[in-house]
Short mmCIF file of C-alpha atoms in Angstrom, two decimals:
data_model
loop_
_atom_site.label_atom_id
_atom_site.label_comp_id
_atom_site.label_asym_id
_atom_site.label_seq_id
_atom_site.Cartn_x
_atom_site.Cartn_y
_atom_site.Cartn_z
CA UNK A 1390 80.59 -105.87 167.57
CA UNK A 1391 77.48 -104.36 166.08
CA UNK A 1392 76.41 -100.70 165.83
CA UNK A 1393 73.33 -101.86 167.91
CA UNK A 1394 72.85 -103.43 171.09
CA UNK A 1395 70.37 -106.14 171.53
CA UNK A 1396 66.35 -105.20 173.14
CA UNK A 1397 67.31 -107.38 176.01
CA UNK A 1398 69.97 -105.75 177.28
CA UNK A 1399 68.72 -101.93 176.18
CA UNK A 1400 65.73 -102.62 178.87
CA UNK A 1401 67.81 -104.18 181.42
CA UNK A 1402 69.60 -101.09 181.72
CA UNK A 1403 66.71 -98.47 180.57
CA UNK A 1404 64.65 -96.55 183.16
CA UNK A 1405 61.97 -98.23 184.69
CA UNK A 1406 60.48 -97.66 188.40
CA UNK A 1407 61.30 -101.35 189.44
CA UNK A 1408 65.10 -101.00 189.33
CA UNK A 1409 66.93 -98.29 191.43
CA UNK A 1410 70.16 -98.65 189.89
CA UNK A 1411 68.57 -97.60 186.76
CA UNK A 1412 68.33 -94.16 187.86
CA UNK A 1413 71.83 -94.08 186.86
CA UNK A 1414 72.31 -96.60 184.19
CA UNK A 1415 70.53 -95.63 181.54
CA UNK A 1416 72.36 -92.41 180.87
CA UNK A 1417 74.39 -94.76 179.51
CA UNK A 1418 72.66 -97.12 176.79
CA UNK A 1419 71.18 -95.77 173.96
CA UNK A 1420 68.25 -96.62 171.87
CA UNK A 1421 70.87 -96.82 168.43
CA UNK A 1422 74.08 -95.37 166.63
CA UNK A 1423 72.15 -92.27 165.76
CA UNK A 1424 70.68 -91.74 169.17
CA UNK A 1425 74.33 -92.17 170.87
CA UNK A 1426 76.45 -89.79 168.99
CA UNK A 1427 73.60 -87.48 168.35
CA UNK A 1428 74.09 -87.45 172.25
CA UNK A 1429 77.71 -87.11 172.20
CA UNK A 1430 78.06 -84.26 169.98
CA UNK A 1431 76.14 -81.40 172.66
CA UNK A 1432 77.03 -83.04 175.69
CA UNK A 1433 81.27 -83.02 174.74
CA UNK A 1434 80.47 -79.19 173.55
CA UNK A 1435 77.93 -78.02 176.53
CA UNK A 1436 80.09 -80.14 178.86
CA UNK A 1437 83.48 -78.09 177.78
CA UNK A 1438 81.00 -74.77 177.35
CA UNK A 1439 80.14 -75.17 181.10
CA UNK A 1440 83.42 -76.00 182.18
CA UNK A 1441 84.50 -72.54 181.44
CA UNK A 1442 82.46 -71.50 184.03
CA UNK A 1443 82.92 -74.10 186.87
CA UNK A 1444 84.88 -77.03 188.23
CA UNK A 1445 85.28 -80.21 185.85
CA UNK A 1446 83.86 -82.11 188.51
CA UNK A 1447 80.70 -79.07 189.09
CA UNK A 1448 79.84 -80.83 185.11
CA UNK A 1449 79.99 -84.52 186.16
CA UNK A 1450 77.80 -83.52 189.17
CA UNK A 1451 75.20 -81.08 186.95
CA UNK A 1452 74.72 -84.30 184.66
CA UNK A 1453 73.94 -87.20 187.11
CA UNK A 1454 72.39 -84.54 188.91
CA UNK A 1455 70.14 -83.52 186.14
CA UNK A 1456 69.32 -87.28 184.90
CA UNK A 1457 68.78 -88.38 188.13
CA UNK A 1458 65.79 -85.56 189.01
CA UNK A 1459 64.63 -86.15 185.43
CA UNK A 1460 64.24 -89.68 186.04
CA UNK A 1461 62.42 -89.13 189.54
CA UNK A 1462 60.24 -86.32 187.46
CA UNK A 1463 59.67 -89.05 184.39
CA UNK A 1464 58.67 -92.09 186.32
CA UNK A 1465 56.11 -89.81 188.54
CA UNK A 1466 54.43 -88.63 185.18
CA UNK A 1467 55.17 -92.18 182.92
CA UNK A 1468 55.87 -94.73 185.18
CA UNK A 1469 54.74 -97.68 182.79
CA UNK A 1470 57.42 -96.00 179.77
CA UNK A 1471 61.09 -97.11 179.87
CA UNK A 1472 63.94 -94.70 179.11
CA UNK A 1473 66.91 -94.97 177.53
CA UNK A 1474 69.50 -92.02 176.73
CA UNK A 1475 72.21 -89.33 177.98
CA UNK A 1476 69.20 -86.66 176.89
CA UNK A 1477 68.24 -85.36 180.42
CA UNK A 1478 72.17 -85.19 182.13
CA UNK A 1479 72.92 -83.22 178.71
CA UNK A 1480 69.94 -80.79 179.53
CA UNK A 1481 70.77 -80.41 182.39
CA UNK A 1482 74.48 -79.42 181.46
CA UNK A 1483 72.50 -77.01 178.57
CA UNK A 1484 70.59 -75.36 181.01
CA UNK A 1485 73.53 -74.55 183.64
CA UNK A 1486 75.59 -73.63 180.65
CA UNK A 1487 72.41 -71.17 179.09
CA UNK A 1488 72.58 -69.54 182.45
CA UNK A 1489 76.33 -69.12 183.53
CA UNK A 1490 77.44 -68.60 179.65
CA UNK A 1491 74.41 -67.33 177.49
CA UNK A 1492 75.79 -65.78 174.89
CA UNK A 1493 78.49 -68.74 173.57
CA UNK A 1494 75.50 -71.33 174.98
CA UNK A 1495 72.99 -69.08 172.50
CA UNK A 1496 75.22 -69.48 169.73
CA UNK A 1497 75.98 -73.02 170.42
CA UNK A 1498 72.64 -73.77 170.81
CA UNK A 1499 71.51 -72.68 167.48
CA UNK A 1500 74.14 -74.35 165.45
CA UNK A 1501 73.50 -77.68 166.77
CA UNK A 1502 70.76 -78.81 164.70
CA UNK A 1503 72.91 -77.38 161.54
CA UNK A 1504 75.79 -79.58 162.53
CA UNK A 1505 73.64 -82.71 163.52
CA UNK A 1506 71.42 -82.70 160.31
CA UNK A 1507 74.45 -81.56 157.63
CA UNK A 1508 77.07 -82.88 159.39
CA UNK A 1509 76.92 -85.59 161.97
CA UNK A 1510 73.77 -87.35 160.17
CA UNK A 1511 75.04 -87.66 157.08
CA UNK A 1512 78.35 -88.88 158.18
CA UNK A 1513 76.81 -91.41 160.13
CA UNK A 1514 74.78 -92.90 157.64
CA UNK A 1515 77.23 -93.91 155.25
CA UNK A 1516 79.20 -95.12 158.15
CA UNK A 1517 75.77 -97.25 159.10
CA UNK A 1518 75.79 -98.31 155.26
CA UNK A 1519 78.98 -99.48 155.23
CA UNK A 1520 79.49 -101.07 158.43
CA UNK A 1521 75.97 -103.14 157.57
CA UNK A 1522 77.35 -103.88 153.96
CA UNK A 1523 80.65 -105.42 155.33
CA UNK A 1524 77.87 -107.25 157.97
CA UNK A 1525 76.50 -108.86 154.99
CA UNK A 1526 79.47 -109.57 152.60
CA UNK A 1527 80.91 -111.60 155.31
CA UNK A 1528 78.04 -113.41 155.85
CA UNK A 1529 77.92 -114.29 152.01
CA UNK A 1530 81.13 -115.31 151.98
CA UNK A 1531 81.17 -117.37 154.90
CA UNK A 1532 77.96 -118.79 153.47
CA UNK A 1533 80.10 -119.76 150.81
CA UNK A 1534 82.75 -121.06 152.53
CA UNK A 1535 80.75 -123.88 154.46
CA UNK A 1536 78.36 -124.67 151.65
CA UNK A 1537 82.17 -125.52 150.00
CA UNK A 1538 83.51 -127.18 152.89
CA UNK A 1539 80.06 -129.35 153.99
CA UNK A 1540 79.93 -130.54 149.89
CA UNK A 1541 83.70 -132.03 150.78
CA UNK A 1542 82.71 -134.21 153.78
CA UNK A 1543 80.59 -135.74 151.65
CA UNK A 1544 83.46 -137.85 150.03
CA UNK A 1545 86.16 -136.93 152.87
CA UNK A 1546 85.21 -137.82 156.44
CA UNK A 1547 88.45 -137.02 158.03
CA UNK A 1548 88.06 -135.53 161.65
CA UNK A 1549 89.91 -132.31 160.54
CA UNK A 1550 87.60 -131.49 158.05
CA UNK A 1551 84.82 -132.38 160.04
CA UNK A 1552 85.79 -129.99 162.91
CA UNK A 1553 86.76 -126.91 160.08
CA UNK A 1554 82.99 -127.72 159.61
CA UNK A 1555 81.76 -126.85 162.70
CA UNK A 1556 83.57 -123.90 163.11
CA UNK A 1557 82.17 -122.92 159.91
CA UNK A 1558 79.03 -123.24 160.80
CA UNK A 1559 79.45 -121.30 164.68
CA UNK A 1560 81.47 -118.50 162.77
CA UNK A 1561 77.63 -118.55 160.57
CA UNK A 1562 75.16 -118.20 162.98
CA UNK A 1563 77.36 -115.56 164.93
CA UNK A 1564 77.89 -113.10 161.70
CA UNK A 1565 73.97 -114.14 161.22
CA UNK A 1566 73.01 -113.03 164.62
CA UNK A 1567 75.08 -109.94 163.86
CA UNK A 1568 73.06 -109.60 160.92
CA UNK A 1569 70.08 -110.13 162.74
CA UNK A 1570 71.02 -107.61 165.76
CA UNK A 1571 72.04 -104.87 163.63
CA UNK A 1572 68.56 -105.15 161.44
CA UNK A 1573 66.50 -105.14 164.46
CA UNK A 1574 68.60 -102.29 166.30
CA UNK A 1575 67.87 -100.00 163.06
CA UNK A 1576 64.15 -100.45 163.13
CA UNK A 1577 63.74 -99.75 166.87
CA UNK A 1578 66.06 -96.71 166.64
CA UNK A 1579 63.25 -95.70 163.96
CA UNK A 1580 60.00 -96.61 165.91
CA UNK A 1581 61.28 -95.25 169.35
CA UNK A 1582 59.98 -91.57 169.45
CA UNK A 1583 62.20 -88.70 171.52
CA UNK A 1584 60.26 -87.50 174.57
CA UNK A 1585 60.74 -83.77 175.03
CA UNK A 1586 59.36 -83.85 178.30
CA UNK A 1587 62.39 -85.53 179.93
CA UNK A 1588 64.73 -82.63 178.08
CA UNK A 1589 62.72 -80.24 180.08
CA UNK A 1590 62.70 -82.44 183.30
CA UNK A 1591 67.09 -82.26 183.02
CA UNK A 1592 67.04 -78.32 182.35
CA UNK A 1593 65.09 -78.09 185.96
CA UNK A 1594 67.56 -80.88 187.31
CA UNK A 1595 70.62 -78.26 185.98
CA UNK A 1596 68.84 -75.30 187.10
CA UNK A 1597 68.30 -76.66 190.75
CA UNK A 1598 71.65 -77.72 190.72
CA UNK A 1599 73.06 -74.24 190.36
CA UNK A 1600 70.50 -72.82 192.88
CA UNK A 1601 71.33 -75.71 196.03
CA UNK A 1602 75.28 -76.00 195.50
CA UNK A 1603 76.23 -72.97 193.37
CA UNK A 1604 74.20 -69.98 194.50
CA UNK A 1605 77.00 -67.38 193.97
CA UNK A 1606 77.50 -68.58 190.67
CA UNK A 1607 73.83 -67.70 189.70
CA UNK A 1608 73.68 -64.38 191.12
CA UNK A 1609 77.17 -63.46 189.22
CA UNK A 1610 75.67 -64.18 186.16
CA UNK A 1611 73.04 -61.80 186.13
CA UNK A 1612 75.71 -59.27 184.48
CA UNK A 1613 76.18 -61.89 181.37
CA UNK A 1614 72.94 -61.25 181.30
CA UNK A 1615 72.02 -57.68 181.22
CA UNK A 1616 74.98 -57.27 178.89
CA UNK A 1617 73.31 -59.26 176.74
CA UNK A 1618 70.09 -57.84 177.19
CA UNK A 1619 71.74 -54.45 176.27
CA UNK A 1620 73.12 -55.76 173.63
CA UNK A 1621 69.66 -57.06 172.01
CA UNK A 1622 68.84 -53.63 173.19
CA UNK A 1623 71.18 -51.85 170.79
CA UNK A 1624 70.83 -53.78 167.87
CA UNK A 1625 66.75 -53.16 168.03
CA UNK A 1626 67.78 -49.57 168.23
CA UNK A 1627 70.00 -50.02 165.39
CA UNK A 1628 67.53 -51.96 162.65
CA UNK A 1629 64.65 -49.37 164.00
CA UNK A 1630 66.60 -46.63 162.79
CA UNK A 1631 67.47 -48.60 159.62
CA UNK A 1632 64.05 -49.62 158.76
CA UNK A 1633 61.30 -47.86 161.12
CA UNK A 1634 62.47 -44.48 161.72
CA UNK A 1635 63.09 -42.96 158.53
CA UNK A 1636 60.29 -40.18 158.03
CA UNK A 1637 58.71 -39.92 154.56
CA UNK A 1638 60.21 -35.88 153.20
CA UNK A 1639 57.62 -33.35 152.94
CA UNK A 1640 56.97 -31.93 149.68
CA UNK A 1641 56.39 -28.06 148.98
CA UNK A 1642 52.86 -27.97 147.21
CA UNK A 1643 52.86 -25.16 144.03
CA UNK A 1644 50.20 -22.73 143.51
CA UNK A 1645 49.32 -21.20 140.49
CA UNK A 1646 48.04 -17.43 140.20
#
């Protein structure tokens, strides 16, 4: 019920070389809210972007796939360093979908840090805002509440109020744990760094994926890609006529007699 999930159950599920099943699981928690749709947002567009190309199921396979050899690849080169995030399956479904569809892939590719930093980002922190105000207004006012309520026993002792009491008071230190959860879940997001390794690690997990199980796939591309290489061709052509080709007119020289 919080936009954060406590440590102890982000490293019970995160990476680390003493749990198998973790392999798998922690392509699914997340360090924070920031970290989880900032995840969200390429892999639902790569995922549909390389889905163009190959079987729904060819996508599921690229990303466990991907995380899978980027968590084999991680824990060989920092095995002492827990990880927690969707980042390598999502590279890996990048790098399938930068080879079977380059030029949409390209494009998408660029605009994503445009629509992360002016768009998603700033929506999601005035949703964090919000949510943590609302976190903290109910804890005023059930603050409140009890103070009221605990200031009544003292000249009524009836078993009904007693009881409203102790509710009170477990409804408190649940909102307060809230409180407490969300706080903490903010400052880790901010003091975990991003490892770009493991990006690369899930682009070589999509990449082998395509050469074991889709072969064809890879060798069909290669007309994608000399289009596009023709096309980058054509437009150097174009802005060195525009800029570098244009020869300076010679001017007749007069003489005088």
């Amino acid at each position: 019920e919080t936009l954060y999930i406590p440590s102890t159950d982000l490293y019970r599920f995160a990476l680390f070389y003493q749990n198998p099943l973790s392999f798998v699981t922690h392509l699914f928690v997340h360090v924070g809210f920031f970290h989880l749709v900032g995840n969200l947002v390429p892999l639902i567009l790569f995922a549909v972007l390389l889905e163009s190309a190959v079987a729904w199921y060819d996508v599921v396979f690229v990303f466990f796939f991907s995380g899978i050899v980027a968590s084999a690849l991680f824990i060989i080169t920092t095995p002492l360093v827990a990880l927690a995030g969707a980042s390598a399956g999502i590279s890996g479904i990048l790098g399938a979908s930068l080879v079977l569809r380059p030029k949409h892939a390209l494009v998408l590719l660029l605009a994503m840090p445009l629509l992360l930093n002016y768009v998603v980002f700033p929506s999601l922190t005035y949703s964090e805002q919000l949510f943590s105000k609302g976190l903290q207004e109910k804890k005023t006012l059930v603050q409140q509440e009890y103070k009221a309520v605990v200031n009544q026993t003292q000249y009524n002792q009836s078993p009904q109020l007693q009881q409203h009491a102790q509710q009170l008071n477990q409804t408190l230190q649940r909102v307060e744990q809230k409180v407490e959860t969300q706080e903490r879940g903010k400052e880790r997001e901010q003091g975990i760094p991003t490892d770009l390794a493991v990006h690369v690690y899930g682009v070589i997990g999509g990449l082998l994926y395509l050469w074991l199980f889709r072969p064809a796939l890879l060798l069909s591309s290669r007309k994608e890609y000399v289009a596009l290489g023709q096309s980058f061709v054509d437009l150097a052509d174009q802005l060195g006529r525009l800029f570098g080709n244009k020869k300076p007119e010679k001017k007749n020289k007069g003489r005088r007699g």
